[in-house]
CSV table of N, CA and C in Angstrom, one decimal:
chain,number,residue,atom,x,y,z
W,170,MET,N,1.7,-10.6,13.8
W,170,MET,CA,2.4,-10.3,15.0
W,170,MET,C,3.9,-10.5,14.7
W,171,LYS,N,4.7,-9.6,15.2
W,171,LYS,CA,6.2,-9.7,15.1
W,171,LYS,C,6.8,-10.5,16.2
W,172,SER,N,7.7,-11.4,15.9
W,172,SER,CA,8.5,-12.1,16.9
W,172,SER,C,9.9,-12.2,16.5
W,173,ILE,N,10.8,-12.3,17.4
W,173,ILE,CA,12.2,-12.4,17.2
W,173,ILE,C,12.8,-13.6,17.8
W,174,VAL,N,13.7,-14.3,17.1
W,174,VAL,CA,14.3,-15.5,17.6
W,174,VAL,C,15.8,-15.3,17.5
W,175,ARG,N,16.5,-15.6,18.6
W,175,ARG,CA,17.9,-15.6,18.6
W,175,ARG,C,18.3,-17.0,18.3
W,176,THR,N,19.3,-17.2,17.4
W,176,THR,CA,19.7,-18.5,16.9
W,176,THR,C,21.1,-18.4,16.4
W,177,ASP,N,21.5,-19.3,15.5
W,177,ASP,CA,22.8,-19.3,14.9
W,177,ASP,C,22.7,-19.5,13.4
W,178,SER,N,23.8,-19.5,12.7
W,178,SER,CA,23.8,-19.6,11.3
W,178,SER,C,23.3,-20.9,10.7
W,179,SER,N,23.0,-21.9,11.5
W,179,SER,CA,22.5,-23.1,10.9
W,179,SER,C,21.0,-23.0,10.7
W,180,ASN,N,20.4,-22.0,11.2
W,180,ASN,CA,18.9,-21.8,11.1
W,180,ASN,C,18.5,-21.7,9.6
W,181,PRO,N,17.6,-22.6,9.2
W,181,PRO,CA,17.2,-22.6,7.8
W,181,PRO,C,16.5,-21.4,7.3
W,182,ASP,N,15.7,-20.7,8.2
W,182,ASP,CA,15.1,-19.5,7.8
W,182,ASP,C,16.1,-18.4,7.6
W,183,PHE,N,17.1,-18.3,8.4
W,183,PHE,CA,18.2,-17.3,8.2
W,183,PHE,C,18.9,-17.6,6.9
W,184,ARG,N,19.2,-18.9,6.7
W,184,ARG,CA,19.9,-19.2,5.4
W,184,ARG,C,19.0,-18.9,4.2
W,185,GLY,N,17.8,-19.1,4.3
W,185,GLY,CA,16.9,-18.7,3.2
W,185,GLY,C,16.9,-17.2,2.9
W,186,LEU,N,16.8,-16.4,4.0
W,186,LEU,CA,16.8,-15.0,3.8
W,186,LEU,C,18.2,-14.5,3.3
W,187,VAL,N,19.3,-15.1,3.7
W,187,VAL,CA,20.6,-14.7,3.3
W,187,VAL,C,20.8,-15.1,1.8
W,188,ALA,N,20.2,-16.1,1.3
W,188,ALA,CA,20.2,-16.5,-0.1
W,188,ALA,C,19.6,-15.4,-0.9
W,189,LEU,N,18.4,-14.8,-0.4
W,189,LEU,CA,17.8,-13.7,-1.1
W,189,LEU,C,18.7,-12.5,-1.1
W,190,LEU,N,19.3,-12.2,0.1
W,190,LEU,CA,20.2,-11.1,0.3
W,190,LEU,C,21.4,-11.2,-0.8
W,191,ASP,N,22.0,-12.4,-0.9
W,191,ASP,CA,23.1,-12.5,-1.8
W,191,ASP,C,22.7,-12.3,-3.2
W,192,GLN,N,21.5,-12.8,-3.6
W,192,GLN,CA,21.0,-12.5,-4.9
W,192,GLN,C,20.8,-11.0,-5.2
W,193,TYR,N,20.2,-10.3,-4.2
W,193,TYR,CA,20.0,-8.9,-4.3
W,193,TYR,C,21.4,-8.2,-4.5
W,194,LEU,N,22.3,-8.5,-3.6
W,194,LEU,CA,23.6,-7.9,-3.6
W,194,LEU,C,24.4,-8.2,-4.9
W,195,GLY,N,24.2,-9.4,-5.4
W,195,GLY,CA,24.9,-9.8,-6.7
W,195,GLY,C,24.4,-8.9,-7.8
W,196,GLU,N,23.1,-8.6,-7.8
W,196,GLU,CA,22.6,-7.7,-8.9
W,196,GLU,C,23.0,-6.3,-8.6
W,197,LEU,N,23.0,-5.8,-7.4
W,197,LEU,CA,23.4,-4.5,-7.1
W,197,LEU,C,24.9,-4.2,-7.3
W,198,ASP,N,25.7,-5.1,-6.8
W,198,ASP,CA,27.2,-4.9,-6.9
W,198,ASP,C,27.8,-5.4,-8.2
W,199,GLY,N,27.1,-6.1,-9.0
W,199,GLY,CA,27.7,-6.6,-10.2
W,199,GLY,C,29.0,-7.4,-10.0
W,200,PRO,N,30.0,-7.0,-10.8
W,200,PRO,CA,31.3,-7.8,-10.7
W,200,PRO,C,32.0,-7.7,-9.4
W,201,GLU,N,31.7,-6.6,-8.6
W,201,GLU,CA,32.3,-6.5,-7.3
W,201,GLU,C,31.8,-7.5,-6.2
W,202,HIS,N,30.7,-8.1,-6.6
W,202,HIS,CA,30.0,-9.0,-5.6
W,202,HIS,C,31.0,-10.1,-5.1
W,203,SER,N,31.8,-10.6,-5.9
W,203,SER,CA,32.6,-11.7,-5.5
W,203,SER,C,33.6,-11.3,-4.4
W,204,PHE,N,34.1,-10.0,-4.5
W,204,PHE,CA,35.0,-9.5,-3.4
W,204,PHE,C,34.2,-9.5,-2.1
W,205,TYR,N,33.0,-9.0,-2.1
W,205,TYR,CA,32.3,-8.9,-0.8
W,205,TYR,C,31.9,-10.3,-0.3
W,206,ALA,N,31.5,-11.2,-1.2
W,206,ALA,CA,31.0,-12.5,-0.8
W,206,ALA,C,32.0,-13.3,0.0
W,207,GLN,N,33.3,-13.1,-0.3
W,207,GLN,CA,34.3,-13.9,0.4
W,207,GLN,C,34.3,-13.5,1.9
W,208,TYR,N,33.8,-12.4,2.3
W,208,TYR,CA,33.8,-12.0,3.7
W,208,TYR,C,32.4,-12.2,4.4
W,209,ASN,N,31.5,-12.9,3.7
W,209,ASN,CA,30.2,-13.1,4.2
W,209,ASN,C,29.8,-14.5,4.3
W,210,LYS,N,30.7,-15.3,4.7
W,210,LYS,CA,30.5,-16.8,4.9
W,210,LYS,C,29.6,-16.9,6.1
W,211,LEU,N,28.8,-18.0,6.1
W,211,LEU,CA,27.9,-18.2,7.2
W,211,LEU,C,28.4,-19.2,8.3
W,212,ASP,N,29.5,-19.8,8.0
W,212,ASP,CA,30.1,-20.9,8.8
W,212,ASP,C,30.2,-20.3,10.3
W,213,ALA,N,29.6,-21.0,11.2
W,213,ALA,CA,29.9,-20.8,12.6
W,213,ALA,C,29.6,-19.4,13.1
W,214,ILE,N,28.6,-18.7,12.6
W,214,ILE,CA,28.1,-17.5,13.2
W,214,ILE,C,27.2,-17.9,14.3
W,215,GLN,N,27.6,-17.5,15.5
W,215,GLN,CA,26.9,-17.9,16.7
W,215,GLN,C,25.8,-17.0,17.1
W,216,HIS,N,25.7,-15.8,16.6
W,216,HIS,CA,24.8,-14.8,17.0
W,216,HIS,C,23.9,-14.3,15.8
W,217,VAL,N,22.8,-14.9,15.6
W,217,VAL,CA,21.9,-14.6,14.5
W,217,VAL,C,20.5,-14.3,15.1
W,218,VAL,N,19.9,-13.3,14.5
W,218,VAL,CA,18.5,-12.9,14.8
W,218,VAL,C,17.6,-13.1,13.6
W,219,VAL,N,16.5,-13.7,13.7
W,219,VAL,CA,15.5,-13.8,12.7
W,219,VAL,C,14.2,-13.3,13.2
W,220,GLY,N,13.6,-12.4,12.4
W,220,GLY,CA,12.3,-11.8,12.7
W,220,GLY,C,11.2,-12.4,11.9
W,221,TYR,N,10.1,-12.7,12.6
W,221,TYR,CA,9.0,-13.4,12.0
W,221,TYR,C,7.8,-12.5,12.0
W,222,ALA,N,7.0,-12.5,10.9
W,222,ALA,CA,5.7,-11.8,10.9
W,222,ALA,C,4.7,-13.0,10.8
W,223,ASP,N,4.0,-13.2,11.9
W,223,ASP,CA,3.0,-14.3,11.9
W,223,ASP,C,3.6,-15.6,11.5
W,224,GLY,N,4.8,-15.9,11.9
W,224,GLY,CA,5.5,-17.1,11.6
W,224,GLY,C,6.2,-17.2,10.3
W,225,VAL,N,6.2,-16.1,9.5
W,225,VAL,CA,6.9,-16.1,8.3
W,225,VAL,C,8.2,-15.3,8.4
W,226,PRO,N,9.3,-15.9,8.0
W,226,PRO,CA,10.6,-15.2,8.1
W,226,PRO,C,10.6,-13.9,7.3
W,227,ALA,N,10.8,-12.8,8.1
W,227,ALA,CA,10.7,-11.5,7.4
W,227,ALA,C,12.0,-10.7,7.3
W,228,ALA,N,12.9,-10.9,8.3
W,228,ALA,CA,14.1,-10.2,8.4
W,228,ALA,C,15.2,-10.9,9.2
W,229,CYS,N,16.4,-10.5,9.0
W,229,CYS,CA,17.5,-11.2,9.7
W,229,CYS,C,18.7,-10.3,9.8
W,230,GLY,N,19.6,-10.7,10.7
W,230,GLY,CA,20.9,-10.0,10.9
W,230,GLY,C,21.7,-10.9,11.8
W,231,ALA,N,23.0,-10.5,11.9
W,231,ALA,CA,23.9,-11.3,12.7
W,231,ALA,C,25.0,-10.4,13.2
W,232,PHE,N,25.8,-10.9,14.2
W,232,PHE,CA,27.0,-10.3,14.6
W,232,PHE,C,28.1,-11.3,14.8
W,233,LYS,N,29.3,-10.9,14.7
W,233,LYS,CA,30.4,-11.8,15.0
W,233,LYS,C,31.5,-10.9,15.6
W,234,PHE,N,32.4,-11.5,16.3
W,234,PHE,CA,33.5,-10.9,17.0
W,234,PHE,C,34.4,-10.2,15.9
W,235,TRP,N,34.7,-8.9,16.1
W,235,TRP,CA,35.6,-8.2,15.2
W,235,TRP,C,37.0,-8.0,15.8
W,236,GLU,N,37.0,-7.4,17.0
W,236,GLU,CA,38.2,-7.2,17.7
W,236,GLU,C,37.9,-6.9,19.1
W,237,GLU,N,38.8,-6.9,20.0
W,237,GLU,CA,38.6,-6.7,21.4
W,237,GLU,C,37.5,-5.6,21.7
W,238,GLY,N,36.4,-5.9,22.3
W,238,GLY,CA,35.4,-5.0,22.6
W,238,GLY,C,34.4,-4.6,21.5
W,239,THR,N,34.6,-5.2,20.3
W,239,THR,CA,33.8,-4.8,19.1
W,239,THR,C,33.3,-6.0,18.4
W,240,VAL,N,32.0,-5.9,18.0
W,240,VAL,CA,31.4,-6.9,17.1
W,240,VAL,C,31.2,-6.2,15.8
W,241,GLU,N,31.0,-7.1,14.8
W,241,GLU,CA,30.7,-6.6,13.4
W,241,GLU,C,29.3,-7.1,13.1
W,242,ILE,N,28.4,-6.1,12.7
W,242,ILE,CA,27.1,-6.5,12.3
W,242,ILE,C,27.2,-7.0,10.9
W,243,LYS,N,26.5,-8.1,10.6
W,243,LYS,CA,26.6,-8.8,9.3
W,243,LYS,C,25.2,-9.2,8.9
W,244,ARG,N,25.0,-9.4,7.6
W,244,ARG,CA,23.9,-10.1,6.9
W,244,ARG,C,22.5,-9.5,7.3
W,245,MET,N,22.5,-8.2,7.4
W,245,MET,CA,21.2,-7.5,7.7
W,245,MET,C,20.4,-7.5,6.4
W,246,PHE,N,19.1,-8.0,6.5
W,246,PHE,CA,18.2,-8.1,5.3
W,246,PHE,C,16.8,-8.2,5.7
W,247,THR,N,15.9,-7.5,5.0
W,247,THR,CA,14.5,-7.6,5.2
W,247,THR,C,13.9,-8.1,3.8
W,248,HIS,N,13.1,-9.1,3.9
W,248,HIS,CA,12.5,-9.6,2.7
W,248,HIS,C,11.7,-8.5,2.1
W,249,PRO,N,11.7,-8.4,0.7
W,249,PRO,CA,10.9,-7.3,0.1
W,249,PRO,C,9.5,-7.2,0.5
W,250,ASP,N,8.8,-8.3,0.8
W,250,ASP,CA,7.4,-8.3,1.2
W,250,ASP,C,7.2,-7.6,2.5
W,251,PHE,N,8.2,-7.4,3.3
W,251,PHE,CA,8.1,-6.9,4.7
W,251,PHE,C,8.9,-5.6,4.9
W,252,ARG,N,9.3,-5.0,3.8
W,252,ARG,CA,10.0,-3.7,3.9
W,252,ARG,C,9.1,-2.6,4.3
W,253,ARG,N,9.7,-1.5,4.9
W,253,ARG,CA,9.0,-0.3,5.4
W,253,ARG,C,8.0,-0.7,6.5
W,254,GLN,N,8.3,-1.7,7.3
W,254,GLN,CA,7.5,-2.1,8.4
W,254,GLN,C,8.3,-2.1,9.7
W,255,GLY,N,9.5,-1.5,9.7
W,255,GLY,CA,10.3,-1.4,10.9
W,255,GLY,C,11.1,-2.6,11.2
W,256,TRP,N,11.2,-3.6,10.3
W,256,TRP,CA,12.0,-4.8,10.6
W,256,TRP,C,13.4,-4.6,10.9
W,257,ALA,N,14.1,-3.8,10.0
W,257,ALA,CA,15.5,-3.6,10.2
W,257,ALA,C,15.8,-3.0,11.6
W,258,GLU,N,15.0,-2.0,12.0
W,258,GLU,CA,15.3,-1.4,13.3
W,258,GLU,C,15.1,-2.5,14.4
W,259,VAL,N,14.0,-3.3,14.3
W,259,VAL,CA,13.8,-4.4,15.3
W,259,VAL,C,15.0,-5.3,15.4
W,260,VAL,N,15.4,-5.8,14.2
W,260,VAL,CA,16.5,-6.8,14.2
W,260,VAL,C,17.8,-6.2,14.7
W,261,LEU,N,18.1,-5.0,14.2
W,261,LEU,CA,19.4,-4.4,14.7
W,261,LEU,C,19.3,-4.1,16.2
W,262,GLY,N,18.2,-3.6,16.7
W,262,GLY,CA,18.1,-3.4,18.1
W,262,GLY,C,18.3,-4.6,18.9
W,263,GLU,N,17.8,-5.8,18.4
W,263,GLU,CA,18.0,-7.0,19.1
W,263,GLU,C,19.5,-7.4,19.1
W,264,LEU,N,20.1,-7.3,17.9
W,264,LEU,CA,21.5,-7.6,17.8
W,264,LEU,C,22.3,-6.7,18.8
W,265,GLU,N,22.0,-5.5,18.8
W,265,GLU,CA,22.8,-4.6,19.7
W,265,GLU,C,22.6,-4.9,21.2
W,266,ARG,N,21.4,-5.2,21.6
W,266,ARG,CA,21.1,-5.7,23.0
W,266,ARG,C,21.9,-6.9,23.3
W,267,TRP,N,21.9,-7.9,22.4
W,267,TRP,CA,22.6,-9.2,22.6
W,267,TRP,C,24.1,-9.0,22.7
W,268,ALA,N,24.6,-8.2,21.8
W,268,ALA,CA,26.1,-7.9,21.8
W,268,ALA,C,26.5,-7.2,23.1
W,269,SER,N,25.7,-6.2,23.5
W,269,SER,CA,25.9,-5.5,24.8
W,269,SER,C,25.9,-6.5,26.0
W,270,ALA,N,24.9,-7.3,26.0
W,270,ALA,CA,24.8,-8.3,27.1
W,270,ALA,C,25.9,-9.3,27.1
W,271,GLU,N,26.6,-9.5,25.9
W,271,GLU,CA,27.7,-10.4,25.8
W,271,GLU,C,29.0,-9.6,26.2
W,272,GLY,N,28.9,-8.3,26.5
W,272,GLY,CA,30.0,-7.6,27.0
W,272,GLY,C,30.7,-6.7,25.9
W,273,PHE,N,30.1,-6.6,24.8
W,273,PHE,CA,30.7,-5.8,23.7
W,273,PHE,C,30.2,-4.3,23.8
W,274,PRO,N,31.0,-3.3,24.0
W,274,PRO,CA,30.6,-2.0,24.0
W,274,PRO,C,30.5,-1.2,22.7
W,275,ARG,N,30.9,-1.9,21.6
W,275,ARG,CA,30.9,-1.2,20.3
W,275,ARG,C,30.5,-2.2,19.2
W,276,ALA,N,29.9,-1.6,18.2
W,276,ALA,CA,29.6,-2.4,17.0
W,276,ALA,C,30.1,-1.6,15.7
W,277,VAL,N,30.6,-2.3,14.8
W,277,VAL,CA,30.9,-1.8,13.5
W,277,VAL,C,30.2,-2.5,12.4
W,278,LEU,N,30.1,-1.9,11.2
W,278,LEU,CA,29.5,-2.5,10.1
W,278,LEU,C,30.0,-1.9,8.8
W,279,GLU,N,29.7,-2.6,7.7
W,279,GLU,CA,30.1,-2.1,6.4
W,279,GLU,C,28.8,-2.2,5.5
W,280,THR,N,28.6,-1.2,4.8
W,280,THR,CA,27.5,-1.1,3.8
W,280,THR,C,28.1,-0.5,2.6
W,281,GLY,N,27.3,-0.2,1.5
W,281,GLY,CA,27.8,0.3,0.3
W,281,GLY,C,27.2,1.6,-0.1
W,282,HIS,N,27.9,2.3,-0.9
W,282,HIS,CA,27.3,3.6,-1.5
W,282,HIS,C,26.1,3.3,-2.3
W,283,ARG,N,25.9,2.1,-2.9
W,283,ARG,CA,24.7,1.8,-3.6
W,283,ARG,C,23.5,1.5,-2.7
W,284,GLN,N,23.7,1.4,-1.5
W,284,GLN,CA,22.7,1.0,-0.5
W,284,GLN,C,22.3,2.2,0.4
W,285,GLN,N,21.8,3.3,-0.3
W,285,GLN,CA,21.6,4.5,0.4
W,285,GLN,C,20.5,4.4,1.5
W,286,GLU,N,19.5,3.6,1.3
W,286,GLU,CA,18.5,3.4,2.3
W,286,GLU,C,19.1,2.8,3.6
W,287,ALA,N,20.0,1.9,3.4
W,287,ALA,CA,20.7,1.3,4.6
W,287,ALA,C,21.6,2.3,5.3
W,288,VAL,N,22.3,3.1,4.5
W,288,VAL,CA,23.1,4.2,5.1
W,288,VAL,C,22.2,5.1,5.9
W,289,ARG,N,21.1,5.5,5.4
W,289,ARG,CA,20.2,6.4,6.1
W,289,ARG,C,19.7,5.8,7.4
W,290,LEU,N,19.3,4.5,7.3
W,290,LEU,CA,18.8,3.8,8.5
W,290,LEU,C,19.9,3.7,9.6
W,291,TYR,N,21.1,3.3,9.2
W,291,TYR,CA,22.2,3.2,10.2
W,291,TYR,C,22.5,4.6,10.8
W,292,GLU,N,22.5,5.6,10.0
W,292,GLU,CA,22.7,7.0,10.6
W,292,GLU,C,21.6,7.4,11.5
W,293,ARG,N,20.4,7.1,11.1
W,293,ARG,CA,19.2,7.4,12.0
W,293,ARG,C,19.3,6.7,13.3
W,294,LEU,N,19.9,5.5,13.3
W,294,LEU,CA,19.9,4.7,14.5
W,294,LEU,C,21.2,4.9,15.3
W,295,GLY,N,22.0,5.9,14.9
W,295,GLY,CA,23.1,6.3,15.8
W,295,GLY,C,24.5,5.8,15.3
W,296,TYR,N,24.6,5.2,14.1
W,296,TYR,CA,25.9,4.8,13.6
W,296,TYR,C,26.5,6.0,12.9
W,297,GLY,N,27.8,6.2,13.1
W,297,GLY,CA,28.5,7.3,12.5
W,297,GLY,C,29.6,6.7,11.5
W,298,ARG,N,29.9,7.4,10.5
W,298,ARG,CA,31.0,6.9,9.6
W,298,ARG,C,32.3,6.9,10.2
W,299,ILE,N,33.1,5.9,9.9
W,299,ILE,CA,34.5,5.8,10.4
W,299,ILE,C,35.3,5.4,9.1
W,300,PRO,N,36.6,5.5,9.3
W,300,PRO,CA,37.5,5.1,8.2
W,300,PRO,C,37.2,3.6,7.9
W,301,ASN,N,37.3,3.2,6.6
W,301,ASN,CA,37.1,1.8,6.2
W,301,ASN,C,38.1,1.0,7.0
W,302,TYR,N,37.6,-0.1,7.6
W,302,TYR,CA,38.4,-1.0,8.4
W,302,TYR,C,38.7,-2.3,7.6
W,303,GLY,N,39.7,-3.0,8.1
W,303,GLY,CA,40.0,-4.3,7.7
W,303,GLY,C,40.0,-4.5,6.2
W,304,GLN,N,39.3,-5.5,5.7
W,304,GLN,CA,39.3,-5.8,4.3
W,304,GLN,C,38.6,-4.7,3.4
W,305,TYR,N,37.9,-3.8,4.1
W,305,TYR,CA,37.3,-2.7,3.3
W,305,TYR,C,38.1,-1.4,3.1
W,306,ALA,N,39.3,-1.4,3.8
W,306,ALA,CA,40.2,-0.3,3.6
W,306,ALA,C,40.5,-0.1,2.1
W,307,GLY,N,40.3,1.1,1.7
W,307,GLY,CA,40.6,1.4,0.3
W,307,GLY,C,39.6,1.0,-0.7
W,308,VAL,N,38.5,0.4,-0.3
W,308,VAL,CA,37.4,0.0,-1.2
W,308,VAL,C,36.5,1.1,-1.4
W,309,ALA,N,36.4,1.6,-2.6
W,309,ALA,CA,35.7,2.9,-2.9
W,309,ALA,C,34.2,2.8,-2.6
W,310,ASN,N,33.6,1.6,-2.9
W,310,ASN,CA,32.1,1.4,-2.7
W,310,ASN,C,31.7,1.3,-1.2
W,311,SER,N,32.7,0.9,-0.4
W,311,SER,CA,32.4,0.6,1.0
W,311,SER,C,32.2,1.8,1.9
W,312,ILE,N,31.2,1.8,2.8
W,312,ILE,CA,31.0,2.8,3.8
W,312,ILE,C,31.1,2.0,5.1
W,313,CYS,N,32.0,2.4,6.0
W,313,CYS,CA,32.1,1.7,7.3
W,313,CYS,C,31.5,2.7,8.4
W,314,MET,N,30.9,2.1,9.4
W,314,MET,CA,30.2,2.8,10.4
W,314,MET,C,30.4,2.1,11.7
W,315,ALA,N,30.2,2.9,12.8
W,315,ALA,CA,30.4,2.4,14.2
W,315,ALA,C,29.4,3.0,15.1
W,316,LYS,N,29.1,2.3,16.2
W,316,LYS,CA,28.2,2.9,17.2
W,316,LYS,C,28.6,2.3,18.6
W,317,ALA,N,28.6,3.2,19.6
W,317,ALA,CA,28.8,2.7,21.0
W,317,ALA,C,27.5,2.1,21.4
W,318,LEU,N,27.5,0.9,22.0
W,318,LEU,CA,26.3,0.2,22.4
W,318,LEU,C,26.0,0.6,23.9
W,319,SER,N,24.8,0.6,24.2
W,319,SER,CA,24.3,0.9,25.6
W,319,SER,C,24.7,-0.3,26.4
W,320,SER,N,25.1,0.0,27.7
W,320,SER,CA,25.4,-1.1,28.6
W,320,SER,C,24.2,-2.0,28.9
W,321,ALA,N,24.4,-3.3,29.0
W,321,ALA,CA,23.2,-4.2,29.3
W,321,ALA,C,22.7,-3.9,30.7
W,322,SER,N,21.4,-3.8,30.8
W,322,SER,CA,20.9,-3.6,32.2
W,322,SER,C,20.4,-4.8,32.8
């Protein structure tokens, strides 16, 4: 059974999944990983979602304030044992609902050219490419995307 928990970055299951994410990205990005890692600190992230499959941490994601009216989606990851089961869509949907309920009408995110499955997922879920923002401006491997969030009902 799938369940979702809203929490913060102190959650040990979130931290465990993020450690696996960082290991994966370190292998994928090689020497560029240290550039990205500096922008992925976990300190004081107040909006974290962890997905559980029968009590086992399966996937995670988070958002943080980016600019007025906009959150940035961060730390999206599905454990390899739970991939292709819809977890990314479940976690991202929960993050979007939470951000919208908090009054944010827009979400942005950054992913990389080496993560084509992620790019396709975000496009399928309504994210469109935008010019690279903030620290990702001019970074050749980065793909930045945005989506207007539905109003909270």
